[in-house]
Tab-separated table of C-alpha atoms in Angstrom:
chain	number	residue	atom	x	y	z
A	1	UNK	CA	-69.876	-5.706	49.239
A	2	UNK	CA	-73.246	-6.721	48.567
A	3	UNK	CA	-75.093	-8.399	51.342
A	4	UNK	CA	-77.582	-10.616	49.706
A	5	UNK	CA	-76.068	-14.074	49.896
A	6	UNK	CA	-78.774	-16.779	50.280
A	7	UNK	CA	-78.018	-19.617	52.060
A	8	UNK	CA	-78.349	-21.610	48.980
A	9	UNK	CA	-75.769	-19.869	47.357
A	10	UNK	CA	-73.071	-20.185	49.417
A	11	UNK	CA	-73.935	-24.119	50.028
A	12	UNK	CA	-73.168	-24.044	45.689
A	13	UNK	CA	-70.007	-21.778	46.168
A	14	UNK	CA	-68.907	-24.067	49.145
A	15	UNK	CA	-69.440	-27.484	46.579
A	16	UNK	CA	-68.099	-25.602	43.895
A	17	UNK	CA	-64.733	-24.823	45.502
A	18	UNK	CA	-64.760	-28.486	46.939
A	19	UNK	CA	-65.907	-29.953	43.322
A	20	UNK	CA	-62.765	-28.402	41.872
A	21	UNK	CA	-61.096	-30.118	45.046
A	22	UNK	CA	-62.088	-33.536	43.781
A	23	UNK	CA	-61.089	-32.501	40.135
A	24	UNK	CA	-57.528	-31.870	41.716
A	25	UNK	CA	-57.762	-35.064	43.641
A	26	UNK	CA	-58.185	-37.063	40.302
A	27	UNK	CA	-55.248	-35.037	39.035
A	28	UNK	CA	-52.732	-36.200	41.592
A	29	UNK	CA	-53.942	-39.771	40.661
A	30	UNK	CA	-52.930	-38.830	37.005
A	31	UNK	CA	-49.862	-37.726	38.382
A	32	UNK	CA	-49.315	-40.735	40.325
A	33	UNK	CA	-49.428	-43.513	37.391
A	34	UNK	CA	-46.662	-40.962	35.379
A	35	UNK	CA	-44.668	-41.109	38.812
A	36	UNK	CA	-45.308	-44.716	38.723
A	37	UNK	CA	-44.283	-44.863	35.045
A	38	UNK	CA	-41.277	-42.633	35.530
A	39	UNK	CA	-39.853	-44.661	38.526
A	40	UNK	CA	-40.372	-48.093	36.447
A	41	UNK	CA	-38.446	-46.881	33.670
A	42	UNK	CA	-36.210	-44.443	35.357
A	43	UNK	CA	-32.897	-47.287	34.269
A	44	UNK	CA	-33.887	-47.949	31.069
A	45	UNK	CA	-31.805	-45.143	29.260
A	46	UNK	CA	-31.388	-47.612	25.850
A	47	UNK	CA	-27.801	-46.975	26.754
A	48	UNK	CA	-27.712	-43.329	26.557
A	49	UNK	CA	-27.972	-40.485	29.065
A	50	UNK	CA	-29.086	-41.034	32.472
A	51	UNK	CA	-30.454	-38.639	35.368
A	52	UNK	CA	-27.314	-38.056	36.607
A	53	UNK	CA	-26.038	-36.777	32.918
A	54	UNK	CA	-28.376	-34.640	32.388
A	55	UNK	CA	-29.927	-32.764	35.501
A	56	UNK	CA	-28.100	-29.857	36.629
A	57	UNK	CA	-29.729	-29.928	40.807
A	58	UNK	CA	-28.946	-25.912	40.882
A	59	UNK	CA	-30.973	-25.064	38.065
A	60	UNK	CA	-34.176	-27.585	39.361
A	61	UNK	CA	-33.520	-25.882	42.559
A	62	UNK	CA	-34.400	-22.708	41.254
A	63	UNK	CA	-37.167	-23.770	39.099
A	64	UNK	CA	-38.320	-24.785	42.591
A	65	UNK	CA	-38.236	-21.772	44.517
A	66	UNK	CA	-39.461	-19.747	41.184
A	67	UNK	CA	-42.785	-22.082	41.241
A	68	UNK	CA	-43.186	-21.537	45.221
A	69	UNK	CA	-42.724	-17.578	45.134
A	70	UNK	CA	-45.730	-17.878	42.425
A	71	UNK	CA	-48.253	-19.780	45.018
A	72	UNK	CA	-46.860	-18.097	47.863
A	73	UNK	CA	-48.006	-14.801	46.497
A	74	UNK	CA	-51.166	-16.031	44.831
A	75	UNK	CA	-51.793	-16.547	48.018
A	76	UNK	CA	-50.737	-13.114	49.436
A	77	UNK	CA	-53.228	-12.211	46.287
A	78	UNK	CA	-56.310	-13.791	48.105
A	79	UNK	CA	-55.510	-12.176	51.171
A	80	UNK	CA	-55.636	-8.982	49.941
A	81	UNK	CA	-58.800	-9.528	47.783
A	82	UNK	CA	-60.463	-10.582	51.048
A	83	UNK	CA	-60.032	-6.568	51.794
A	84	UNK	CA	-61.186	-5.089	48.601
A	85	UNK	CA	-57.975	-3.988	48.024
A	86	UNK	CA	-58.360	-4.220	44.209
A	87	UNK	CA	-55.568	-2.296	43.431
A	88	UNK	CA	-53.013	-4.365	45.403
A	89	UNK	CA	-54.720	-7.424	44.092
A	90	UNK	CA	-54.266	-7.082	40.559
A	91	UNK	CA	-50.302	-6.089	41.592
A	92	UNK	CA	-50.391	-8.924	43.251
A	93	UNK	CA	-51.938	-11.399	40.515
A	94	UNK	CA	-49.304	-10.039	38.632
A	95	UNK	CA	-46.161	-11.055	40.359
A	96	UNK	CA	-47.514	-14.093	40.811
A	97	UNK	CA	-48.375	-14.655	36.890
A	98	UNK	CA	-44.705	-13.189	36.449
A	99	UNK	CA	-42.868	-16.252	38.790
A	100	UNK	CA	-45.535	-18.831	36.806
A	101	UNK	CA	-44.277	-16.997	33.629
A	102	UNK	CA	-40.463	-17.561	35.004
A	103	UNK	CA	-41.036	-20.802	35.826
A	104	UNK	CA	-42.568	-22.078	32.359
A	105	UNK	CA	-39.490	-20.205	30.122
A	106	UNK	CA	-37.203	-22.183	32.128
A	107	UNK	CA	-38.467	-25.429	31.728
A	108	UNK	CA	-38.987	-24.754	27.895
A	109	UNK	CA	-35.422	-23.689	27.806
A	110	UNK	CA	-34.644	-27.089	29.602
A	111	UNK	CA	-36.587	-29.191	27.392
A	112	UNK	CA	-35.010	-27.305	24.312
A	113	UNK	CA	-31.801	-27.939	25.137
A	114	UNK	CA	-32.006	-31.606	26.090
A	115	UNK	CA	-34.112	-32.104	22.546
A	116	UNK	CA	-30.905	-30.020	20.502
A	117	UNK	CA	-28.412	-32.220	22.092
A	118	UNK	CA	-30.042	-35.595	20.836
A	119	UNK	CA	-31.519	-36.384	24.582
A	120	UNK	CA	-35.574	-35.809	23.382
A	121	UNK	CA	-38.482	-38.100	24.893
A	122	UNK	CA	-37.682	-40.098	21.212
A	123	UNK	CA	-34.562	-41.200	23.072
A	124	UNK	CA	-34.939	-43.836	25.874
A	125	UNK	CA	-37.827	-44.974	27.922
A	126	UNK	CA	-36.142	-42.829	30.789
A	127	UNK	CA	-36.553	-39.855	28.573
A	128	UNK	CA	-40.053	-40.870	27.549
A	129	UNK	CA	-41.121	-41.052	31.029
A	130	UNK	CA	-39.557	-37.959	32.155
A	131	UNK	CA	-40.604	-35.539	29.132
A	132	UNK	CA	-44.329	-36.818	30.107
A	133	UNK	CA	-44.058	-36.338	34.021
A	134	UNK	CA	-42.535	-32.872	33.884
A	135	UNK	CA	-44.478	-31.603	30.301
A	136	UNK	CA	-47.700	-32.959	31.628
A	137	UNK	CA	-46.783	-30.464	35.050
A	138	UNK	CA	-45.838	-27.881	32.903
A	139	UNK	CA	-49.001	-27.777	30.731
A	140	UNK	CA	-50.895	-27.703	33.906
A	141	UNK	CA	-48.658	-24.558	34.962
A	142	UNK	CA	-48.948	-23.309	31.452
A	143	UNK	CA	-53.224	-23.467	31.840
A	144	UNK	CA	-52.972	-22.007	35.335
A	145	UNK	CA	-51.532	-18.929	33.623
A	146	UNK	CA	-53.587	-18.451	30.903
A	147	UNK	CA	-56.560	-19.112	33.542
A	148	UNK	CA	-54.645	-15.927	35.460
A	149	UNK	CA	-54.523	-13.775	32.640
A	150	UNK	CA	-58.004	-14.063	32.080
A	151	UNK	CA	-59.172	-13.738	35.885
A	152	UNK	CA	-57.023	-10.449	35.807
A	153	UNK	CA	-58.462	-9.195	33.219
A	154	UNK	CA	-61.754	-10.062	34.252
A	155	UNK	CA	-61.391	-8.542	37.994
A	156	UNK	CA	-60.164	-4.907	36.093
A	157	UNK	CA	-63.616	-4.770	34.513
A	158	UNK	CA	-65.927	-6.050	36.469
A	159	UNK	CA	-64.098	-5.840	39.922
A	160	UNK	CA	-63.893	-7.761	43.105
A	161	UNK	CA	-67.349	-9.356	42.863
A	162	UNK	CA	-68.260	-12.383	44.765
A	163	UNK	CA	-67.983	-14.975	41.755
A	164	UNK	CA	-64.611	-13.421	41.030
A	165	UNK	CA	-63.335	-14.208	44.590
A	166	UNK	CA	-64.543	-17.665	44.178
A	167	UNK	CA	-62.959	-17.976	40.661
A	168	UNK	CA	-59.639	-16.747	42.247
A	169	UNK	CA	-60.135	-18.857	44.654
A	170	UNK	CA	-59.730	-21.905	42.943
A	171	UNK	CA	-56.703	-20.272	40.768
A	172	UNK	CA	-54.890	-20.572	44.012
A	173	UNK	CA	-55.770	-23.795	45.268
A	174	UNK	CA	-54.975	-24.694	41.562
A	175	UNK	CA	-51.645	-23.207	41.903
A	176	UNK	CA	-50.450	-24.529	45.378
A	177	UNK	CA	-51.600	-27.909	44.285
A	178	UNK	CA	-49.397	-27.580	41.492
A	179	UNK	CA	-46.275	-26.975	43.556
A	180	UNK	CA	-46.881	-29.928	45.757
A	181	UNK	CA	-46.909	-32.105	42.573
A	182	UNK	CA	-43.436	-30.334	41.490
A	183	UNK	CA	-42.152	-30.995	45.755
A	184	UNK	CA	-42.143	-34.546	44.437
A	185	UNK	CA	-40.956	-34.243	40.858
A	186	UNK	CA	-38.052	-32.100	42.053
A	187	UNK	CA	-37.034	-34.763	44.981
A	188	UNK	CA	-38.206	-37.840	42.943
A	189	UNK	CA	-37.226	-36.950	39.440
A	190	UNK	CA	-34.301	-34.417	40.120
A	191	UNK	CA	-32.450	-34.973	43.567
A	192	UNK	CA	-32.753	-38.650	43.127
A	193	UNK	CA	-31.613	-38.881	39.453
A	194	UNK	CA	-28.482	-37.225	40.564
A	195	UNK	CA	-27.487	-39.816	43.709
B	1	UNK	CA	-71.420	-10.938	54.796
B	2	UNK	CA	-68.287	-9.047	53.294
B	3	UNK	CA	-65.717	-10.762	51.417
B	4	UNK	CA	-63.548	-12.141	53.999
B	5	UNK	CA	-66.456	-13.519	55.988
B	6	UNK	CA	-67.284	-15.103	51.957
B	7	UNK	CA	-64.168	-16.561	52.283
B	8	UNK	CA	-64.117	-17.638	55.646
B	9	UNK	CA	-67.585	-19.530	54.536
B	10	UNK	CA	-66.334	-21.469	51.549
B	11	UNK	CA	-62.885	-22.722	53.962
B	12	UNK	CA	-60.495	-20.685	51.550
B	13	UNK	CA	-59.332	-18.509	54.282
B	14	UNK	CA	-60.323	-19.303	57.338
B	15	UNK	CA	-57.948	-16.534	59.425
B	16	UNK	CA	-58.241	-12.939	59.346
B	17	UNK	CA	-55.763	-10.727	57.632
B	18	UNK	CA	-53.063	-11.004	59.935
B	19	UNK	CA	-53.446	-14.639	60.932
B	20	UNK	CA	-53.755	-15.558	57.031
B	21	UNK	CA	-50.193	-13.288	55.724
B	22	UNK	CA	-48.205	-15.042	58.784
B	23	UNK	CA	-49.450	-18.415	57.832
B	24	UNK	CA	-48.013	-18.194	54.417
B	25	UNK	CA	-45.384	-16.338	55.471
B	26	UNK	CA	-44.278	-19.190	57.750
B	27	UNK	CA	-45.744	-22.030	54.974
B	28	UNK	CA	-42.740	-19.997	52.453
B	29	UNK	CA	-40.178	-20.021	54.512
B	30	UNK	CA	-40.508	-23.737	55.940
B	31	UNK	CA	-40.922	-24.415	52.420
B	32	UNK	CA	-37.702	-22.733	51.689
B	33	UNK	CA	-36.117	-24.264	54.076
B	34	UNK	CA	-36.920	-27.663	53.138
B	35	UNK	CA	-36.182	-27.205	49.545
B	36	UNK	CA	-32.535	-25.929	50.361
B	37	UNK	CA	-31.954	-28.994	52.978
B	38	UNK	CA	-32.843	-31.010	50.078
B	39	UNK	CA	-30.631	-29.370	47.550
B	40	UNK	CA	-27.913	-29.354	50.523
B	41	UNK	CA	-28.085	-32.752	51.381
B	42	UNK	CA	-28.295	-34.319	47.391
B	43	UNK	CA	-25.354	-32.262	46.442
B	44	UNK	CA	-22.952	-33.533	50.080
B	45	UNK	CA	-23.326	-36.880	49.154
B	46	UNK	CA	-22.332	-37.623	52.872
B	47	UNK	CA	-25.140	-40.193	53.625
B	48	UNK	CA	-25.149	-43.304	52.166
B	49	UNK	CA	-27.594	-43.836	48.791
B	50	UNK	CA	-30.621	-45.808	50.604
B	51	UNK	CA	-30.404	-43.183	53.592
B	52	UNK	CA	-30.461	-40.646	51.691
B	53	UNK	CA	-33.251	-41.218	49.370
B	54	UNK	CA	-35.134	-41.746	52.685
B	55	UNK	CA	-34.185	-38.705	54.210
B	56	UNK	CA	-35.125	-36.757	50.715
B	57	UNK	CA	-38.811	-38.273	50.906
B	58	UNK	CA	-39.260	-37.427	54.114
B	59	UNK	CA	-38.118	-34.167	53.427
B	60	UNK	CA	-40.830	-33.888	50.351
B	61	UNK	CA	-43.524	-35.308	52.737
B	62	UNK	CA	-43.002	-32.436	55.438
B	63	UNK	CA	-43.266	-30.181	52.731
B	64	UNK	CA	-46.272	-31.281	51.898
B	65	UNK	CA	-47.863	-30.923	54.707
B	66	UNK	CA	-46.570	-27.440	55.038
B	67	UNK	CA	-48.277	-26.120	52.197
B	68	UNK	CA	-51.065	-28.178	52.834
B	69	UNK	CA	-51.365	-26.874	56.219
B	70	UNK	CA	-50.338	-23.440	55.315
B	71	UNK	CA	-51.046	-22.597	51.999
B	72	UNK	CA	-54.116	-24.868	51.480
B	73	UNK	CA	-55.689	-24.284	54.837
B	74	UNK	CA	-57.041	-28.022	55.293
B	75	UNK	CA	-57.962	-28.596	59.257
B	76	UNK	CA	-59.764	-30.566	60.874
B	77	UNK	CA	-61.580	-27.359	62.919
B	78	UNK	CA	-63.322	-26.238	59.954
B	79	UNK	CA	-65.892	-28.018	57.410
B	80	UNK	CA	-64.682	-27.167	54.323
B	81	UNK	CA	-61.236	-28.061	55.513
B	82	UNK	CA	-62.364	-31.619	56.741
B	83	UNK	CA	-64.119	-31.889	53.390
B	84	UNK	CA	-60.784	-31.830	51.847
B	85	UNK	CA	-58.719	-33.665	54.071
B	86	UNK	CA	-61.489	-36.712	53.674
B	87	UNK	CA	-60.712	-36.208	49.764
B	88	UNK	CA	-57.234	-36.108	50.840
B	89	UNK	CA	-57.372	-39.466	52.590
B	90	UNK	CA	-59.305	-41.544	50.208
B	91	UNK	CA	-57.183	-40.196	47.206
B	92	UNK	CA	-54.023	-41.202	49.289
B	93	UNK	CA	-54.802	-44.629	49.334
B	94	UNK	CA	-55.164	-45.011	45.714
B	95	UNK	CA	-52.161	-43.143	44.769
B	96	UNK	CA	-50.414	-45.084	47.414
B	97	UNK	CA	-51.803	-48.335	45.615
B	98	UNK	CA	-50.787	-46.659	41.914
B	99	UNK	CA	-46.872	-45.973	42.994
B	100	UNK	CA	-46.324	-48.848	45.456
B	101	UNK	CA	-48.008	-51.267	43.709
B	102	UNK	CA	-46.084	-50.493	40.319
B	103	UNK	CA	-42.987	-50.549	41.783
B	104	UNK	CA	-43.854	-53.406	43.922
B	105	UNK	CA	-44.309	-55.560	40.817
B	106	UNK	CA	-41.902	-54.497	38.402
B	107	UNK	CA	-39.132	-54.865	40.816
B	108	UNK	CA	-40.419	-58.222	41.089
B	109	UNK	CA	-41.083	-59.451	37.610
B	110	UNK	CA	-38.136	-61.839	37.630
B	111	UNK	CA	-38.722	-63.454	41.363
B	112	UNK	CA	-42.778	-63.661	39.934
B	113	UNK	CA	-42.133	-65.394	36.279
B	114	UNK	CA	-40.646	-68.654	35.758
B	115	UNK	CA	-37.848	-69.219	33.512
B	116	UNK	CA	-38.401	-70.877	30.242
B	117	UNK	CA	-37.390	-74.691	31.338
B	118	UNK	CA	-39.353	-74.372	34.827
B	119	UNK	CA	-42.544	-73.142	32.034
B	120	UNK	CA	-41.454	-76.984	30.126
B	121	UNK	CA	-41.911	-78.589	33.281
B	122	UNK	CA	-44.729	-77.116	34.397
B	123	UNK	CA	-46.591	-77.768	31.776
B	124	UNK	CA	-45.628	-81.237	31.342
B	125	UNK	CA	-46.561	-81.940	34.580
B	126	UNK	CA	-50.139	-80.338	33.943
């Protein structure tokens, strides 16, 4: 690709990829008070439904390994856009916007059927706290794919330039970061409601 | 400077090729593995409940530093890496003071507050 890369320039790539670093940092503290919140009020169920109730461990399970097959190939995505393989990139991007895509009709599914069956966040403070912690992940997940749409369509037209890479760059930090914060909703939230 | 020595130079992927595909290759599957001993060990029931809640976070702490290791390439060999592991550390101390602390004092509220005749007394005193 082109050579011309001033030394300035990559000093404001390099802070811009380690800005949006400290934007995710402030994130996980986000994440932390609804943790925080959820473990607090995790008993309070107002004498309805608890964890153990509700949560079916299979189908969190594969929620799991849905969200990690997305960041592991977004990941697989960067490698391969390292190359200039724009071809395999865009496949790529794809998959990995198809696993995100899985991952988000599952959870709506979820949340549907616990709101039909009388077990919405208007419930119990347990409810409360858990439709925040997971919705607030899954509107992060839900951005992240709009955010891939976009960069995909953006790389077909104007290909692998340099500002793309960055851009996709941060998509994947943004996803991987997003599946740590579910490692800990899926233990925390899940595995431990169910003991 | 081609693209992978770009994004060598802004710590996104510090390997070549090769080096980077193994590293989330083995990041996946450790992952994998973790998340299935999780599942496994929830579902057995065969510890007892305080052993295995702390078996299940250390479980979710090794996968974190899996995919921080492997999918997020922060190291302490490169500068971009030890940019984010600084931002790492300093954010882990006030999420550890956010979930801790919480939990510290709610589980505490009743050992903390005096009960309404103790509140008589005290104030009668004062």
């Amino acid at each position: 690709m082109n050579d011309t890369l001033t030394h300035e320039q990559l000093n404001a790539d390099r802070a811009s990829v380690l800005g949006f670093w400290v934007y995710l940092m402030t994130d996980l503290v986000l994440f932390a008070s609804l943790f925080a919140t959820f473990m607090v009020l995790r008993d309070n169920t107002y004498g309805g439904v608890s964890g153990k109730d509700i949560f079916d461990l299979s189908f969190a399970l594969k929620e799991t390994i849905i969200l990690l097959m997305g960041s592991f190939l977004s990941g697989i995505a960067l490698v391969l856009a390292a190359q200039d393989k724009i071809a395999q990139t865009l496949r790529w991007i794809a998959a990995a916007g198809f696993f995100g895509a899985w991952f988000i009709t599952l959870e709506i599914s979820e949340f549907a059927s616990l709101i039909t069956d009388g077990h919405g966040p208007d419930a119990s403070a347990f409810l409360s706290s858990y439709f925040t912690l997971v919705g607030t992940h899954g509107l992060h997940v839900t951005i992240g794919l709009v955010w891939l749409v976009a960069l995909f369509v953006a790389i077909q037209r104007r290909g692998l330039t340099r500002p793309m890479l960055r851009k996709m760059a941060l998509l994947t930090i943004f996803w991987h970061f997003l599946d740590i914060v579910w490692i800990f909703i899926f233990t925390i939230v899940y595995l431990f409601g169910a003991l | 400077m081609n693209n992978q020595d770009y994004m060598r130079e802004i710590g996104v992927l510090p390997d070549g090729p090769k080096e980077s595909v193994r590293g989330y290759l083995i990041g996946l599957l450790l992952s994998l593995a973790l998340s299935f001993g999780a599942y496994a060990f929830a579902v057995r029931h065969a510890l007892s409940r305080s052993e295995l809640m702390g078996l299940l976070i250390v479980l979710a702490l090794s996968q974190f530093f899996v995919q921080s290791a492997y999918f997020l390439h922060i190291r302490r060999e490169t500068v971009p890496g030890r940019d984010r592991l600084f931002a790492y550390c300093s954010f882990s101390i006030i999420v550890a003071i956010v979930v801790v602390g919480s939990l510290w004092v709610m589980t505490h509220l009743n050992a903390r507050m005096m009960n309404p005749e103790e509140q008589m007394e005290y104030m009668e005193m004062h």
